Tab-separated table of C-alpha atoms and ligand atoms in Angstrom:
chain	number	residue	atom	x	y	z
A	1	MET	CA	9.313	10.989	66.990
A	2	ALA	CA	11.664	8.577	68.914
A	3	LYS	CA	16.028	8.712	68.402
A	4	PRO	CA	16.763	5.652	65.777
A	5	GLU	CA	19.356	3.782	67.370
A	6	ILE	CA	22.156	2.455	64.695
A	7	ILE	CA	23.914	-0.046	65.667
A	8	GLY	CA	27.003	-0.827	63.893
A	9	SER	CA	31.050	0.308	64.400
A	10	ALA	CA	32.571	3.897	63.622
A	11	ARG	CA	35.106	1.971	61.527
A	12	SER	CA	32.069	0.245	59.329
A	13	THR	CA	31.551	1.644	55.478
A	14	TYR	CA	28.155	0.481	55.630
A	15	THR	CA	27.709	1.828	59.112
A	16	ARG	CA	29.058	5.340	58.026
A	17	VAL	CA	26.471	5.370	55.316
A	18	VAL	CA	24.021	5.278	56.882
A	19	ARG	CA	24.750	7.319	59.280
A	20	MET	CA	25.605	9.945	56.783
A	21	VAL	CA	22.220	10.079	55.878
A	22	CYS	CA	20.894	11.038	59.954
A	23	GLU	CA	23.799	13.995	59.196
A	24	GLU	CA	23.071	14.820	56.179
A	25	LYS	CA	19.126	14.818	57.208
A	26	GLY	CA	19.503	16.428	60.446
A	27	ILE	CA	18.285	13.381	62.357
A	28	ASP	CA	19.102	13.526	66.439
A	29	TYR	CA	20.381	9.439	66.282
A	30	GLU	CA	22.127	7.475	68.108
A	31	LEU	CA	25.089	5.302	67.710
A	32	THR	CA	25.372	2.479	70.033
A	33	GLU	CA	29.148	0.824	68.661
A	34	CYS	CA	29.341	-2.318	68.918
A	35	ALA	CA	32.007	-5.118	67.448
A	36	LEU	CA	30.820	-8.459	65.086
A	37	GLY	CA	29.547	-10.476	66.476
A	38	ALA	CA	27.573	-8.298	69.048
A	39	PRO	CA	24.386	-10.282	70.047
A	40	GLU	CA	22.317	-6.836	69.282
A	41	LEU	CA	23.546	-7.308	65.473
A	42	ALA	CA	22.074	-11.520	65.794
A	43	ALA	CA	19.315	-10.122	67.440
A	44	ILE	CA	17.749	-8.216	64.697
A	45	HIS	CA	20.092	-9.223	61.151
A	46	PRO	CA	19.895	-12.872	60.167
A	47	LEU	CA	23.701	-13.344	59.709
A	48	GLY	CA	24.829	-10.679	62.204
A	49	LYS	CA	25.931	-8.356	59.974
A	50	MET	CA	25.814	-4.166	60.635
A	51	PRO	CA	24.296	-1.770	60.287
A	52	VAL	CA	21.264	-2.301	62.378
A	53	LEU	CA	18.429	0.216	63.111
A	54	ARG	CA	16.184	0.064	66.339
A	55	HIS	CA	13.692	2.928	66.034
A	56	GLY	CA	10.354	2.489	68.443
A	57	ASP	CA	9.058	-0.566	66.936
A	58	VAL	CA	10.949	-0.464	64.051
A	59	LYS	CA	13.677	-2.736	63.610
A	60	LEU	CA	15.437	-3.077	60.220
A	61	PHE	CA	18.879	-4.779	58.451
A	62	GLU	CA	20.783	-4.149	55.759
A	63	SER	CA	22.170	-0.636	55.394
A	64	LYS	CA	19.620	0.648	51.926
A	65	ALA	CA	16.576	-0.330	53.628
A	66	ILE	CA	17.791	1.993	56.839
A	67	ALA	CA	18.049	4.862	54.819
A	68	THR	CA	15.406	4.868	52.027
A	69	TYR	CA	13.337	4.590	55.779
A	70	LEU	CA	14.652	7.418	57.728
A	71	ASP	CA	14.693	9.457	53.954
A	72	ARG	CA	11.088	8.751	53.667
A	73	ILE	CA	9.734	9.683	57.267
A	74	PHE	CA	12.159	11.996	58.232
A	75	PRO	CA	12.095	15.285	56.765
A	76	GLY	CA	15.559	17.404	55.116
A	77	PRO	CA	16.642	17.165	51.686
A	78	GLN	CA	15.420	13.919	50.059
A	79	LEU	CA	18.628	11.375	49.242
A	80	LEU	CA	16.289	8.682	47.269
A	81	PRO	CA	14.815	10.958	44.621
A	82	SER	CA	11.074	10.199	44.007
A	83	ASP	CA	11.608	10.848	40.460
A	84	PRO	CA	11.491	7.478	38.594
A	85	ARG	CA	14.428	8.289	36.692
A	86	LEU	CA	16.771	9.981	39.239
A	87	ALA	CA	15.524	6.294	41.218
A	88	ALA	CA	16.325	3.991	39.055
A	89	LEU	CA	19.483	5.728	38.867
A	90	THR	CA	20.357	5.771	42.795
A	91	GLU	CA	19.830	2.367	43.066
A	92	GLN	CA	21.900	1.658	39.806
A	93	TRP	CA	24.953	2.657	41.467
A	94	VAL	CA	24.003	1.503	45.243
A	95	SER	CA	23.949	-2.313	43.325
A	96	LEU	CA	26.958	-1.980	41.407
A	97	VAL	CA	28.734	-0.183	44.712
A	98	ASN	CA	27.283	-3.192	46.918
A	99	THR	CA	27.657	-6.285	45.059
A	100	VAL	CA	30.847	-5.486	42.989
A	101	ILE	CA	32.790	-2.570	43.905
A	102	ASP	CA	32.684	-2.790	47.798
A	103	ARG	CA	34.054	-6.550	47.292
A	104	THR	CA	36.943	-5.458	45.172
A	105	LEU	CA	37.592	-2.296	47.123
A	106	ILE	CA	37.218	-3.870	50.417
A	107	ARG	CA	36.509	-6.906	51.140
A	108	THR	CA	39.657	-8.189	48.846
A	109	TYR	CA	41.660	-5.567	49.042
A	110	LEU	CA	41.747	-3.674	51.930
A	111	PHE	CA	41.054	-6.761	53.862
A	112	ALA	CA	44.303	-8.253	52.173
A	113	TYR	CA	45.753	-5.506	54.812
A	114	ILE	CA	43.741	-6.001	57.910
A	115	LYS	CA	43.363	-10.125	57.557
A	116	ALA	CA	47.045	-10.583	57.559
A	117	GLY	CA	47.953	-9.026	61.125
A	118	GLY	CA	51.047	-9.333	60.131
A	119	ALA	CA	52.223	-8.748	57.021
A	120	PRO	CA	49.770	-7.355	53.733
A	121	ASP	CA	48.738	-10.815	51.692
A	122	ARG	CA	50.945	-9.266	48.148
A	123	GLU	CA	49.413	-12.898	46.042
A	124	THR	CA	45.792	-11.105	46.712
A	125	ILE	CA	47.141	-7.531	46.301
A	126	GLU	CA	49.003	-8.048	43.184
A	127	ALA	CA	46.055	-10.403	41.869
A	128	VAL	CA	43.003	-7.499	42.319
A	129	MET	CA	44.792	-4.377	41.582
A	130	PRO	CA	43.940	-4.593	37.704
A	131	ALA	CA	40.009	-5.224	39.004
A	132	VAL	CA	41.025	-2.449	41.527
A	133	ARG	CA	42.086	-0.129	38.726
A	134	GLU	CA	39.183	-0.666	36.424
A	135	GLN	CA	36.387	0.053	38.802
A	136	LEU	CA	37.740	3.105	39.369
A	137	ALA	CA	37.853	4.053	35.821
A	138	ILE	CA	34.593	3.092	36.069
A	139	LEU	CA	33.172	5.467	39.172
A	140	ASP	CA	36.115	7.970	37.345
A	141	HIS	CA	33.961	8.332	34.224
A	142	ALA	CA	30.407	8.033	35.738
A	143	VAL	CA	31.429	11.266	38.059
A	144	ALA	CA	33.367	13.133	35.040
A	145	GLY	CA	30.376	14.977	33.686
A	146	THR	CA	28.630	16.388	37.023
A	147	GLY	CA	30.814	15.615	39.633
A	148	HIS	CA	28.061	12.957	41.033
A	149	LEU	CA	26.895	9.805	40.084
A	150	VAL	CA	23.664	10.486	39.635
A	151	ASP	CA	22.401	14.160	37.706
A	152	ASP	CA	23.977	16.966	39.741
A	153	ARG	CA	21.972	15.902	43.180
A	154	PHE	CA	23.912	14.759	46.062
A	155	THR	CA	22.173	11.052	46.428
A	156	PHE	CA	22.271	8.055	48.655
A	157	ALA	CA	24.547	6.510	45.948
A	158	ASP	CA	26.986	9.148	46.409
A	159	ILE	CA	26.890	8.856	50.146
A	160	ASN	CA	27.274	4.769	49.855
A	161	LEU	CA	29.863	5.376	47.708
A	162	LEU	CA	32.094	7.755	49.660
A	163	PRO	CA	33.448	5.866	53.115
A	164	ILE	CA	34.597	3.068	50.760
A	165	LEU	CA	37.096	5.926	48.962
A	166	GLU	CA	37.984	6.868	52.202
A	167	ARG	CA	39.176	3.428	53.153
A	168	ILE	CA	40.973	2.257	50.312
A	169	ARG	CA	43.079	5.594	50.723
A	170	LEU	CA	44.442	3.928	53.781
A	171	ALA	CA	46.493	1.635	51.644
A	172	PRO	CA	49.335	2.724	49.107
A	173	GLU	CA	48.119	0.993	46.196
A	174	GLY	CA	44.748	1.863	46.979
A	175	ALA	CA	45.873	5.747	47.291
A	176	GLU	CA	47.701	5.713	44.344
A	177	ALA	CA	45.194	4.274	42.023
A	178	LEU	CA	42.301	6.727	43.701
A	179	ALA	CA	44.665	9.715	43.282
A	180	ARG	CA	45.580	9.134	39.449
A	181	THR	CA	42.075	8.721	38.747
A	182	GLY	CA	41.364	12.728	38.271
A	183	HIS	CA	37.864	13.258	38.053
A	184	LEU	CA	37.549	10.508	40.885
A	185	ALA	CA	40.271	12.111	43.414
A	186	ALA	CA	38.572	15.512	43.078
A	187	TYR	CA	35.012	14.089	43.266
A	188	PHE	CA	36.070	12.364	46.445
A	189	ASP	CA	37.797	15.813	47.305
A	190	ARG	CA	35.124	17.977	47.561
A	191	HIS	CA	32.210	15.842	49.153
A	192	ALA	CA	34.946	14.514	51.495
A	193	ALA	CA	34.774	18.428	52.378
A	194	ARG	CA	30.328	18.093	53.452
A	195	PRO	CA	29.351	17.857	57.294
A	196	SER	CA	28.308	14.958	57.152
A	197	PHE	CA	31.198	13.496	55.927
A	198	ALA	CA	33.674	14.944	58.778
A	199	ALA	CA	31.098	14.375	61.743
A	200	THR	CA	31.281	10.253	60.467
A	201	MET	CA	35.078	9.961	60.144
A	202	PRO	CA	36.350	6.359	61.650
A	203	PRO	CA	38.944	6.848	64.963
A	204	ALA	CA	42.623	7.038	62.755
A	205	GLY	CA	44.753	4.281	62.260
A	206	PRO	CA	46.409	2.005	59.544
A	207	PRO	CA	44.772	-0.105	57.326
A	208	GLY	CA	45.498	-3.282	59.614
A	209	ARG	CA	43.949	-1.373	62.261
A	210	ALA	CA	40.518	-0.575	60.486
A	211	ARG	CA	38.190	-3.499	61.644
A	212	PRO	CA	35.426	-3.843	61.324
A	213	ASN	CA	34.881	-3.188	57.846
B	1	GSH	N1	24.074	-6.008	52.159
B	1	GSH	C1	24.561	-5.723	53.940
B	1	GSH	C2	26.496	-5.440	54.149
B	1	GSH	C3	26.687	-5.127	55.760
B	1	GSH	C4	28.060	-5.739	55.507
B	1	GSH	O1	28.693	-6.458	55.416
B	1	GSH	N2	28.793	-5.110	56.678
B	1	GSH	C5	30.148	-5.481	57.325
B	1	GSH	C6	30.648	-4.713	58.162
B	1	GSH	S1	31.004	-3.405	56.534
B	1	GSH	C7	29.481	-6.311	58.481
B	1	GSH	O2	28.592	-6.715	59.213
B	1	GSH	N3	30.850	-7.320	57.820
B	1	GSH	C8	31.090	-8.866	58.871
B	1	GSH	C9	30.214	-10.100	58.379
B	1	GSH	O3	30.293	-9.422	56.964
B	1	GSH	O4	30.206	-11.119	58.952
B	1	GSH	C10	24.434	-3.980	53.843
B	1	GSH	O5	24.660	-3.137	53.296
B	1	GSH	O6	24.247	-3.376	55.226
């Protein structure tokens, strides 16, 4: 079978989740590193976002769609369960993270550091911190029982969240808020030891150099 090509950036959380799927399943893939606005992205994603996938004749955009495709056509551990209840729970957490939690933690909180270029945007940071804490508390409660978002299985729901938790630790309020959660902090530490997480770690740098995300 042809080798999948993931086009995106090692610094991008959504690119990382797709790479983690490949690592977890033992898929031999290639990362084509590119910047936001690259023509390779616009050729596949109508809004030019990353990641996109090329695999033989298949071209896909949207990380969840790419993950579903890779999970179904490649062997290895199933990351999107087929059992209806577990599949729905996985969708539930992916949807909440992608529509709400990513916006709060990354696009608003972390970007207040990234976009500023120089000094962090303190007004935005202070305004968003109650929502950051509230959403981390929701996740803390969710993983308290089993150490996973979906039953006691490691699924794409966990993969989709872990890169976000790693990024918010780069900025002080995010690191402190996560450390105070208890269950979620332990969940992060435990899953961060997975080889798929280590193999996809973004290049080091302060939050202001974390672009693109
Ligand atoms: N819903 C998309 C979101 C992708 C996304 O927002 N990617 C970021 C990088 S992590 C991006 O391309 N940002 C640039 C932009 O929004 O224009 C997915 O799941 O793939």
